[in-house]
């Protein structure tokens, strides 16, 4: 089923934000919508968006490639994106990240063996006063977690794991 | 009209139209400011930062609005604090520019950009196809640091052989991210099928289309690529540019007549023969500008086909045997003279004006007929009201109108599609009249859809009132391009008449940028019509029992009905460059030289006569067509000019009114063209060749000479064919890449040609129980063929589109039966 | 002191429509639409000398007056792409004082004749965008957005638009490209957005904090506004304080407060009471300020900070003490800029890639003084040649770091 068939109302709502002759503007919100289910944008979704907006597939793909919050590959269900930029690093973000990784037994950029969490290092998230901090990106959106430490983070991961299992049940 | 602006560049004054970019203004006085991302055919992007110059403007006193003067009474100049890009700044009165030639700061800035580019560039010039004609290489030699400060071990390593499609390869290491290719595809070609992926230093060119890099203009990106990042599959590792000789020619793939340069070299793997290594566009701003379509660029291989005829053949004991030219000519003359009363010349628009002129002279001398092998008519009308002197689609725009009817220009004449689209971009009213959706619709001001068969009525209606009719009538200039989508000879002739009438009624004839253009199937159909050749409706009847001299045509291979007719001919002489089904059944076969082996002229659909020149030596004993005809004529007792093409042309211009006043010298004249390309600064316009061999010249038209009387329409006219209940209306349509003899030998294009498919409307398909990709059985000309079906929502129900030159003989609309194969089995 | 931007710190629940209205909310917008002509609104903002708070400090009223009156429609785009390392003020404003910001968007739109405004938020502000969408819906319900506002012939819609992770989209023309559905790569300027902006139409692009000032200026007048801050830089500014500081966070102070006041007064001093060595006043794009007494006593306004060979920018004050070396700091900033370079222009794309190799080598201890010198040269070679400010920003910390803290680099390299 195409995106337009699956989410007709939402596609309409998104398009309504922009002048009809400039519907290309809707490519970014449509990509977020496409990313909802699997956490990444697959080729079929790119085709769907291209046909909704009268673009070429390549034009849609270019947007996916340029922006870091769009993904073209499947990774963990949750992407834990730790800010290690200068202000956070001055407040221990690098140490936090390496401790977190060794606790999880993964390297930066890797996913936990259960496919639940991918650990990533990212650029400034505008929460420099609340380091260490990270955001969790999933298909459903983004959530900030500030003033974190490794223990609190491991608890969060456990909670995410459980919530996933509950949904499965 | 345009405001002129005077400015100073490197202490020299230059006056240019307002709005000119500094880089172009400099170019006009011979100052080359280096560029990578800028290309004169595209809007500036200002991204490569190569064209850095110092720019100053006269200080203006705010109170008096007058320039502030220095102690010498000269205007004081306020210099911009930073270096500016010459490609994004437009000229202003009194502006002062210092380029790398007079400013150390500008020179340093440009050197800095070269050094930055080289940090990531692999410098694999010794194995790079661009080496020798590479802007980056040249600028490095001129400006480069000479010594690398960037640690070699830090060099980025990326994919070096990445096919973007079948035709174009990307070397990611060499790419300097200038975006010329991406901008060409989106802004010039309107086919944004390549783009950037990622960002920063990871920026890379990608194509997500299927098939990859799905554009018929893809080869041009290789010309404008300022490095060896984009190479064609054809030329990749084929030769070094400095080994190549260059000869001027004309593309023979369609009636546009693109100016090309063929690059050749003597090659060991061809036993020391001179072979063609690549086809490049040659600038003609009035024809193809600096562009070329992929068919024109890659399909030339047919001239090197294994099937080339190299020796004369004569039928003996029912077998064709090699003989000398004398024997063959004598035998041919005997056979033709013996049937003098029934002599027919059948020739195609693949031939040059000179060839056709001699053939017509022979037919006239013998009292025989000169028939054009074509299923499209109307050429007598383009000779009357065709476009002529001063016409340039590239100059049409706001206030003008272009009407395209019964033609899928993108498939039939891609460069016309491009130029018509660009005229629409510039504001011309584009009216697209076609029975199905084509790629041009998106750019049209008005798109009119009609049922196959209603084309004449649709055009006739435009003589009346209504928004579209008025837009056309009131346009300052108007051109009509008509094709043969869904039409045979009768239909296309009737359509041409309707178009001629519309143009004449609205007074759009006899002036530059006004008139009729035929989207002919072959390069020189227009020339054939001008010289008096005419196609004929019932060709089979005309061939039966006759002595036929067939030149550059394969009726036997094209149509079983014609094959049968030729089998019943008294005597057949076939003259061609390739072995065909027709040469196989001929009594005498005469081998002709390909256009790459001789000289001559073609008349384009825009009625521009253009010269082509010898590029490679002839194959075997092949001779030029006009010479063979003259030699054959002599054997038959007629004296025709056969020693050189230009002498034939001289005779031609004396006897054919529209050619009057032309000669080879005039056709070889060149006036200055803008942009200036192909000189030492390859970075400016790309590797497109400068035109030094002639821009050609227009034929005059009867309307232009003031002697216009339109003939009254003949034939079936506007009456459309209506199939019966259980039948479909089969109509022929043209595909760019087909199985024609001039295409099929190009291995590169094999995947693009694909297989023949017929198109059905979804409702028709459903009714027949056919799904996309199913094989169907089509009753055609009494025979049955199996062919795959595809679905096209934009055509009307009850119609089946049959592609031309795919082995499915359909010369005009016909009622046919079609069954799904599954049903046949059941 | 009383906050005029971070008013939620004085008025609890100001993010609720009724609370905001009880505290004068939307009176300024109503006043503008019902009592003032658009040019009057522009004149008041001009007279207030409000300067853009996004970093460049360009006078806001002047920018509004540049809108091309012969080309319509007009647009307002609020720059909520806050991505400069060390900046986190706009987020707090939008999360806690959303209506004042949105009222500012509305007044700006009225002033320039825009009937549609977009709030471009960085993609990471997903939750903020949803929060704002709800606030916008409440405003529509209450009649502050929509058709015929306050019974007058003026209509306005505000939309949020989420970016997706690209610092460059904070550059106004890159933001417009992104909003149009293209790669977020900057355009050549000129033309500037007030003549050629969103969809090629005249557009005002203003930072969130800038717009949040506007309702207060319209409500209280230009003179009131100029009574705060300095003559050259009137008004309050939200300073984002981060780095090696005891109490990091946003502090709203009048422009012209000193670094010492911010760091030691508000921020409680340096962690473990160590000495402050360097200050970056404009986030990662800063020139390094040597934190001596003279610097600490310098007023934080646009002109005064310039006397230190630096810029105030977005007032994202990153404090650096003696626990880190400047070669590490520079390696961090270059890592950021290399990651965020859009790749459109050569010096930025290649220069950052090159600089990153050098800063990595230097920081890892593998480098030599020649690498430091080359790093300096490469940065200098980039300056003045890039298409937009990003490339320029990338060189700031490198050049001033090496110039002002040479010993840090000397001790980092092999001798």
PDB file of C-alpha atoms in Angstrom, chain C residues 103-342:
ATOM      1  CA  UNK C 103       2.666  37.046  19.183  1.00  0.00           C
ATOM      2  CA  UNK C 104       5.983  38.429  17.978  1.00  0.00           C
ATOM      3  CA  UNK C 105       5.652  36.356  14.806  1.00  0.00           C
ATOM      4  CA  UNK C 106       2.132  37.701  14.360  1.00  0.00           C
ATOM      5  CA  UNK C 107       3.136  41.346  14.816  1.00  0.00           C
ATOM      6  CA  UNK C 108       6.087  40.943  12.439  1.00  0.00           C
ATOM      7  CA  UNK C 109       3.747  39.387   9.886  1.00  0.00           C
ATOM      8  CA  UNK C 110       1.306  42.261  10.202  1.00  0.00           C
ATOM      9  CA  UNK C 111       4.131  44.784   9.888  1.00  0.00           C
ATOM     10  CA  UNK C 112       5.419  43.333   6.615  1.00  0.00           C
ATOM     11  CA  UNK C 113       2.031  42.356   5.227  1.00  0.00           C
ATOM     12  CA  UNK C 114       2.532  38.598   5.411  1.00  0.00           C
ATOM     13  CA  UNK C 115      -0.501  36.342   5.645  1.00  0.00           C
ATOM     14  CA  UNK C 116       1.525  33.211   6.247  1.00  0.00           C
ATOM     15  CA  UNK C 117       4.406  32.674   8.611  1.00  0.00           C
ATOM     16  CA  UNK C 118       6.534  29.600   9.119  1.00  0.00           C
ATOM     17  CA  UNK C 119       8.401  28.649  12.250  1.00  0.00           C
ATOM     18  CA  UNK C 120      11.386  26.605  11.068  1.00  0.00           C
ATOM     19  CA  UNK C 121      12.510  24.461  13.982  1.00  0.00           C
ATOM     20  CA  UNK C 122      15.510  22.198  13.974  1.00  0.00           C
ATOM     21  CA  UNK C 123      14.354  18.599  13.596  1.00  0.00           C
ATOM     22  CA  UNK C 124      15.521  17.743  17.091  1.00  0.00           C
ATOM     23  CA  UNK C 125      12.896  20.171  18.472  1.00  0.00           C
ATOM     24  CA  UNK C 126      10.230  17.623  17.606  1.00  0.00           C
ATOM     25  CA  UNK C 127       8.509  17.949  20.932  1.00  0.00           C
ATOM     26  CA  UNK C 128       8.759  21.735  20.842  1.00  0.00           C
ATOM     27  CA  UNK C 129       7.126  21.757  17.409  1.00  0.00           C
ATOM     28  CA  UNK C 130       4.226  19.670  18.631  1.00  0.00           C
ATOM     29  CA  UNK C 131       3.888  21.897  21.653  1.00  0.00           C
ATOM     30  CA  UNK C 132       3.828  24.973  19.407  1.00  0.00           C
ATOM     31  CA  UNK C 133       1.279  23.361  17.092  1.00  0.00           C
ATOM     32  CA  UNK C 134      -1.053  23.042  20.073  1.00  0.00           C
ATOM     33  CA  UNK C 135      -0.453  26.658  21.048  1.00  0.00           C
ATOM     34  CA  UNK C 136      -1.113  27.785  17.466  1.00  0.00           C
ATOM     35  CA  UNK C 137      -4.380  25.838  17.502  1.00  0.00           C
ATOM     36  CA  UNK C 138      -5.353  27.583  20.723  1.00  0.00           C
ATOM     37  CA  UNK C 139      -4.599  30.953  19.166  1.00  0.00           C
ATOM     38  CA  UNK C 140      -6.750  30.095  16.166  1.00  0.00           C
ATOM     39  CA  UNK C 141      -9.558  29.059  18.461  1.00  0.00           C
ATOM     40  CA  UNK C 142      -9.262  32.303  20.417  1.00  0.00           C
ATOM     41  CA  UNK C 143      -9.320  34.394  17.252  1.00  0.00           C
ATOM     42  CA  UNK C 144      -5.698  35.523  17.311  1.00  0.00           C
ATOM     43  CA  UNK C 145      -4.935  33.681  14.084  1.00  0.00           C
ATOM     44  CA  UNK C 146      -7.138  33.122  11.053  1.00  0.00           C
ATOM     45  CA  UNK C 147      -9.330  35.357   8.935  1.00  0.00           C
ATOM     46  CA  UNK C 148     -10.323  38.965   9.620  1.00  0.00           C
ATOM     47  CA  UNK C 149      -8.425  39.337  12.862  1.00  0.00           C
ATOM     48  CA  UNK C 150      -9.913  41.759  15.361  1.00  0.00           C
ATOM     49  CA  UNK C 151     -12.567  42.543  12.775  1.00  0.00           C
ATOM     50  CA  UNK C 152      -9.990  44.063  10.461  1.00  0.00           C
ATOM     51  CA  UNK C 153      -9.076  43.055   6.950  1.00  0.00           C
ATOM     52  CA  UNK C 154      -6.033  41.121   8.047  1.00  0.00           C
ATOM     53  CA  UNK C 155      -5.616  37.371   8.122  1.00  0.00           C
ATOM     54  CA  UNK C 156      -2.711  35.247   9.255  1.00  0.00           C
ATOM     55  CA  UNK C 157      -1.754  31.611   9.534  1.00  0.00           C
ATOM     56  CA  UNK C 158       1.319  30.339  11.349  1.00  0.00           C
ATOM     57  CA  UNK C 159       2.794  26.929  10.519  1.00  0.00           C
ATOM     58  CA  UNK C 160       5.637  24.997  12.055  1.00  0.00           C
ATOM     59  CA  UNK C 161       8.145  23.233   9.828  1.00  0.00           C
ATOM     60  CA  UNK C 162      10.678  20.768  11.170  1.00  0.00           C
ATOM     61  CA  UNK C 163      14.176  20.578   9.818  1.00  0.00           C
ATOM     62  CA  UNK C 164      15.985  17.286  10.040  1.00  0.00           C
ATOM     63  CA  UNK C 165      19.441  17.770  11.420  1.00  0.00           C
ATOM     64  CA  UNK C 166      21.549  20.355   9.626  1.00  0.00           C
ATOM     65  CA  UNK C 167      23.250  23.291  11.360  1.00  0.00           C
ATOM     66  CA  UNK C 168      23.554  25.081   8.029  1.00  0.00           C
ATOM     67  CA  UNK C 169      19.783  25.545   7.924  1.00  0.00           C
ATOM     68  CA  UNK C 170      20.213  28.232  10.546  1.00  0.00           C
ATOM     69  CA  UNK C 171      21.738  30.326   7.763  1.00  0.00           C
ATOM     70  CA  UNK C 172      18.716  32.193   6.489  1.00  0.00           C
ATOM     71  CA  UNK C 173      18.933  31.339   2.785  1.00  0.00           C
ATOM     72  CA  UNK C 174      19.748  27.687   3.500  1.00  0.00           C
ATOM     73  CA  UNK C 175      16.706  27.678   5.753  1.00  0.00           C
ATOM     74  CA  UNK C 176      14.554  28.981   2.915  1.00  0.00           C
ATOM     75  CA  UNK C 177      15.954  26.358   0.551  1.00  0.00           C
ATOM     76  CA  UNK C 178      15.180  23.692   3.123  1.00  0.00           C
ATOM     77  CA  UNK C 179      11.682  25.031   3.643  1.00  0.00           C
ATOM     78  CA  UNK C 180      11.165  24.870  -0.111  1.00  0.00           C
ATOM     79  CA  UNK C 181      12.012  21.171  -0.024  1.00  0.00           C
ATOM     80  CA  UNK C 182      15.564  21.417  -1.328  1.00  0.00           C
ATOM     81  CA  UNK C 183      18.933  20.575   0.129  1.00  0.00           C
ATOM     82  CA  UNK C 184      19.689  23.041   2.896  1.00  0.00           C
ATOM     83  CA  UNK C 185      22.433  24.825   1.025  1.00  0.00           C
ATOM     84  CA  UNK C 186      22.810  28.597   1.205  1.00  0.00           C
ATOM     85  CA  UNK C 187      22.000  30.825  -1.727  1.00  0.00           C
ATOM     86  CA  UNK C 188      24.235  33.524  -3.078  1.00  0.00           C
ATOM     87  CA  UNK C 189      23.477  36.831  -1.393  1.00  0.00           C
ATOM     88  CA  UNK C 190      22.486  39.368  -2.655  1.00  0.00           C
ATOM     89  CA  UNK C 191      19.600  39.138  -3.289  1.00  0.00           C
ATOM     90  CA  UNK C 192      18.668  39.067   0.391  1.00  0.00           C
ATOM     91  CA  UNK C 193      15.420  37.507   1.603  1.00  0.00           C
ATOM     92  CA  UNK C 194      13.502  40.812   1.875  1.00  0.00           C
ATOM     93  CA  UNK C 195      13.726  41.022  -1.905  1.00  0.00           C
ATOM     94  CA  UNK C 196      14.036  37.324  -2.830  1.00  0.00           C
ATOM     95  CA  UNK C 197      13.081  34.930  -0.052  1.00  0.00           C
ATOM     96  CA  UNK C 198      10.753  32.005   0.383  1.00  0.00           C
ATOM     97  CA  UNK C 199       9.466  30.845  -3.021  1.00  0.00           C
ATOM     98  CA  UNK C 200      11.295  33.833  -4.464  1.00  0.00           C
ATOM     99  CA  UNK C 201       9.021  36.217  -2.563  1.00  0.00           C
ATOM    100  CA  UNK C 202      10.010  38.961  -0.112  1.00  0.00           C
ATOM    101  CA  UNK C 203      10.614  37.343   3.248  1.00  0.00           C
ATOM    102  CA  UNK C 204      11.661  38.427   6.693  1.00  0.00           C
ATOM    103  CA  UNK C 205      13.700  35.867   8.581  1.00  0.00           C
ATOM    104  CA  UNK C 206      14.031  36.628  12.303  1.00  0.00           C
ATOM    105  CA  UNK C 207      15.374  34.685  15.229  1.00  0.00           C
ATOM    106  CA  UNK C 208      12.993  33.448  17.940  1.00  0.00           C
ATOM    107  CA  UNK C 209      14.435  35.690  20.630  1.00  0.00           C
ATOM    108  CA  UNK C 210      14.285  38.724  18.357  1.00  0.00           C
ATOM    109  CA  UNK C 211      10.602  38.162  17.684  1.00  0.00           C
ATOM    110  CA  UNK C 212       9.890  37.548  21.362  1.00  0.00           C
ATOM    111  CA  UNK C 213      11.033  41.112  22.077  1.00  0.00           C
ATOM    112  CA  UNK C 214       8.527  42.591  19.656  1.00  0.00           C
ATOM    113  CA  UNK C 215       5.263  42.379  21.675  1.00  0.00           C
ATOM    114  CA  UNK C 216       6.942  44.135  24.623  1.00  0.00           C
ATOM    115  CA  UNK C 217       8.250  46.896  22.354  1.00  0.00           C
ATOM    116  CA  UNK C 218       4.854  47.492  20.763  1.00  0.00           C
ATOM    117  CA  UNK C 219       3.115  47.377  24.146  1.00  0.00           C
ATOM    118  CA  UNK C 220       5.568  49.647  25.979  1.00  0.00           C
ATOM    119  CA  UNK C 221       7.113  51.724  23.245  1.00  0.00           C
ATOM    120  CA  UNK C 222      10.571  52.242  21.848  1.00  0.00           C
ATOM    121  CA  UNK C 223      11.695  54.596  24.590  1.00  0.00           C
ATOM    122  CA  UNK C 224      10.916  52.065  27.270  1.00  0.00           C
ATOM    123  CA  UNK C 225      12.947  49.490  25.379  1.00  0.00           C
ATOM    124  CA  UNK C 226      15.907  51.807  24.919  1.00  0.00           C
ATOM    125  CA  UNK C 227      15.995  52.426  28.646  1.00  0.00           C
ATOM    126  CA  UNK C 228      17.505  48.947  28.957  1.00  0.00           C
ATOM    127  CA  UNK C 229      20.918  47.897  27.721  1.00  0.00           C
ATOM    128  CA  UNK C 230      23.304  50.287  25.996  1.00  0.00           C
ATOM    129  CA  UNK C 231      22.612  52.982  23.446  1.00  0.00           C
ATOM    130  CA  UNK C 232      24.114  50.922  20.653  1.00  0.00           C
ATOM    131  CA  UNK C 233      22.608  47.649  21.839  1.00  0.00           C
ATOM    132  CA  UNK C 234      19.426  48.338  23.750  1.00  0.00           C
ATOM    133  CA  UNK C 235      17.271  45.775  25.482  1.00  0.00           C
ATOM    134  CA  UNK C 236      17.839  42.557  27.298  1.00  0.00           C
ATOM    135  CA  UNK C 237      19.588  39.521  25.931  1.00  0.00           C
ATOM    136  CA  UNK C 238      19.346  35.908  26.912  1.00  0.00           C
ATOM    137  CA  UNK C 239      22.862  34.630  27.539  1.00  0.00           C
ATOM    138  CA  UNK C 240      23.317  30.884  27.290  1.00  0.00           C
ATOM    139  CA  UNK C 241      26.048  30.010  29.718  1.00  0.00           C
ATOM    140  CA  UNK C 242      27.723  26.637  29.417  1.00  0.00           C
ATOM    141  CA  UNK C 243      31.008  24.810  29.730  1.00  0.00           C
ATOM    142  CA  UNK C 244      33.093  24.629  32.906  1.00  0.00           C
ATOM    143  CA  UNK C 245      30.610  26.644  34.966  1.00  0.00           C
ATOM    144  CA  UNK C 246      28.912  25.846  38.233  1.00  0.00           C
ATOM    145  CA  UNK C 247      25.439  26.944  37.236  1.00  0.00           C
ATOM    146  CA  UNK C 248      25.021  26.609  33.482  1.00  0.00           C
ATOM    147  CA  UNK C 249      21.794  27.898  31.990  1.00  0.00           C
ATOM    148  CA  UNK C 250      20.085  30.838  30.370  1.00  0.00           C
ATOM    149  CA  UNK C 251      20.371  34.232  31.978  1.00  0.00           C
ATOM    150  CA  UNK C 252      18.476  37.263  30.816  1.00  0.00           C
ATOM    151  CA  UNK C 253      20.575  40.375  31.369  1.00  0.00           C
ATOM    152  CA  UNK C 254      20.654  43.812  29.855  1.00  0.00           C
ATOM    153  CA  UNK C 255      23.093  44.047  26.971  1.00  0.00           C
ATOM    154  CA  UNK C 256      26.225  45.544  28.369  1.00  0.00           C
ATOM    155  CA  UNK C 257      26.446  43.402  31.511  1.00  0.00           C
ATOM    156  CA  UNK C 258      30.020  42.234  31.951  1.00  0.00           C
ATOM    157  CA  UNK C 259      31.402  38.743  31.458  1.00  0.00           C
ATOM    158  CA  UNK C 260      32.327  38.779  35.137  1.00  0.00           C
ATOM    159  CA  UNK C 261      28.713  39.496  36.122  1.00  0.00           C
ATOM    160  CA  UNK C 262      27.519  36.585  33.982  1.00  0.00           C
ATOM    161  CA  UNK C 263      30.197  34.046  34.908  1.00  0.00           C
ATOM    162  CA  UNK C 264      30.724  34.836  38.567  1.00  0.00           C
ATOM    163  CA  UNK C 265      27.509  36.672  39.424  1.00  0.00           C
ATOM    164  CA  UNK C 266      24.913  34.524  37.717  1.00  0.00           C
ATOM    165  CA  UNK C 267      26.872  31.384  36.901  1.00  0.00           C
ATOM    166  CA  UNK C 268      28.382  30.962  40.349  1.00  0.00           C
ATOM    167  CA  UNK C 269      31.945  30.743  39.043  1.00  0.00           C
ATOM    168  CA  UNK C 270      34.024  27.965  37.597  1.00  0.00           C
ATOM    169  CA  UNK C 271      33.689  24.309  38.573  1.00  0.00           C
ATOM    170  CA  UNK C 272      36.060  23.520  41.448  1.00  0.00           C
ATOM    171  CA  UNK C 273      36.869  27.248  41.522  1.00  0.00           C
ATOM    172  CA  UNK C 274      39.537  26.807  38.898  1.00  0.00           C
ATOM    173  CA  UNK C 275      40.737  29.769  36.872  1.00  0.00           C
ATOM    174  CA  UNK C 276      38.896  30.694  33.686  1.00  0.00           C
ATOM    175  CA  UNK C 277      41.253  30.726  30.717  1.00  0.00           C
ATOM    176  CA  UNK C 278      39.180  31.300  27.625  1.00  0.00           C
ATOM    177  CA  UNK C 279      35.702  32.457  26.754  1.00  0.00           C
ATOM    178  CA  UNK C 280      33.799  31.690  23.585  1.00  0.00           C
ATOM    179  CA  UNK C 281      31.036  34.287  23.439  1.00  0.00           C
ATOM    180  CA  UNK C 282      29.353  33.149  20.239  1.00  0.00           C
ATOM    181  CA  UNK C 283      29.344  29.371  20.583  1.00  0.00           C
ATOM    182  CA  UNK C 284      31.575  27.255  18.393  1.00  0.00           C
ATOM    183  CA  UNK C 285      31.817  30.131  15.911  1.00  0.00           C
ATOM    184  CA  UNK C 286      33.630  32.282  18.431  1.00  0.00           C
ATOM    185  CA  UNK C 287      36.977  33.834  18.369  1.00  0.00           C
ATOM    186  CA  UNK C 288      38.773  32.795  21.548  1.00  0.00           C
ATOM    187  CA  UNK C 289      38.739  35.508  24.189  1.00  0.00           C
ATOM    188  CA  UNK C 290      41.691  35.398  26.591  1.00  0.00           C
ATOM    189  CA  UNK C 291      39.848  35.569  29.888  1.00  0.00           C
ATOM    190  CA  UNK C 292      41.989  38.169  31.668  1.00  0.00           C
ATOM    191  CA  UNK C 293      40.616  40.841  33.973  1.00  0.00           C
ATOM    192  CA  UNK C 294      40.156  43.266  31.129  1.00  0.00           C
ATOM    193  CA  UNK C 295      38.034  40.759  29.263  1.00  0.00           C
ATOM    194  CA  UNK C 296      36.021  39.804  32.306  1.00  0.00           C
ATOM    195  CA  UNK C 297      35.163  43.451  32.881  1.00  0.00           C
ATOM    196  CA  UNK C 298      34.182  44.065  29.292  1.00  0.00           C
ATOM    197  CA  UNK C 299      30.492  44.784  28.787  1.00  0.00           C
ATOM    198  CA  UNK C 300      28.701  42.194  26.732  1.00  0.00           C
ATOM    199  CA  UNK C 301      27.260  44.284  23.917  1.00  0.00           C
ATOM    200  CA  UNK C 302      27.924  44.031  20.206  1.00  0.00           C
ATOM    201  CA  UNK C 303      30.465  46.862  20.029  1.00  0.00           C
ATOM    202  CA  UNK C 304      32.386  46.187  23.245  1.00  0.00           C
ATOM    203  CA  UNK C 305      32.976  42.510  22.580  1.00  0.00           C
ATOM    204  CA  UNK C 306      34.447  43.516  19.229  1.00  0.00           C
ATOM    205  CA  UNK C 307      37.209  45.386  21.083  1.00  0.00           C
ATOM    206  CA  UNK C 308      38.354  41.987  22.354  1.00  0.00           C
ATOM    207  CA  UNK C 309      38.764  40.733  18.793  1.00  0.00           C
ATOM    208  CA  UNK C 310      35.628  38.650  19.046  1.00  0.00           C
ATOM    209  CA  UNK C 311      31.900  38.822  18.433  1.00  0.00           C
ATOM    210  CA  UNK C 312      28.941  38.552  20.761  1.00  0.00           C
ATOM    211  CA  UNK C 313      26.991  36.621  18.149  1.00  0.00           C
ATOM    212  CA  UNK C 314      24.128  34.713  19.736  1.00  0.00           C
ATOM    213  CA  UNK C 315      25.634  35.283  23.211  1.00  0.00           C
ATOM    214  CA  UNK C 316      26.353  31.626  23.774  1.00  0.00           C
ATOM    215  CA  UNK C 317      29.047  31.911  26.346  1.00  0.00           C
ATOM    216  CA  UNK C 318      31.150  28.766  26.622  1.00  0.00           C
ATOM    217  CA  UNK C 319      33.542  28.944  29.548  1.00  0.00           C
ATOM    218  CA  UNK C 320      36.860  27.126  29.321  1.00  0.00           C
ATOM    219  CA  UNK C 321      39.084  26.577  32.338  1.00  0.00           C
ATOM    220  CA  UNK C 322      42.561  25.117  32.717  1.00  0.00           C
ATOM    221  CA  UNK C 323      41.430  21.471  32.679  1.00  0.00           C
ATOM    222  CA  UNK C 324      41.444  21.369  28.900  1.00  0.00           C
ATOM    223  CA  UNK C 325      43.904  22.447  26.259  1.00  0.00           C
ATOM    224  CA  UNK C 326      42.920  24.707  23.389  1.00  0.00           C
ATOM    225  CA  UNK C 327      44.089  22.174  20.786  1.00  0.00           C
ATOM    226  CA  UNK C 328      41.382  19.872  22.112  1.00  0.00           C
ATOM    227  CA  UNK C 329      38.806  22.662  21.951  1.00  0.00           C
ATOM    228  CA  UNK C 330      39.743  23.479  18.381  1.00  0.00           C
ATOM    229  CA  UNK C 331      39.605  19.820  17.427  1.00  0.00           C
ATOM    230  CA  UNK C 332      36.060  19.720  18.797  1.00  0.00           C
ATOM    231  CA  UNK C 333      34.898  22.793  16.906  1.00  0.00           C
ATOM    232  CA  UNK C 334      36.451  21.633  13.650  1.00  0.00           C
ATOM    233  CA  UNK C 335      34.849  18.241  14.090  1.00  0.00           C
ATOM    234  CA  UNK C 336      31.538  20.069  14.327  1.00  0.00           C
ATOM    235  CA  UNK C 337      32.059  22.306  11.312  1.00  0.00           C
ATOM    236  CA  UNK C 338      33.395  19.503   9.163  1.00  0.00           C
ATOM    237  CA  UNK C 339      30.260  17.519   9.993  1.00  0.00           C
ATOM    238  CA  UNK C 340      27.972  20.456   9.291  1.00  0.00           C
ATOM    239  CA  UNK C 341      29.587  21.889   6.166  1.00  0.00           C
ATOM    240  CA  UNK C 342      26.940  21.557   3.474  1.00  0.00           C
TER     241      UNK C 342
END
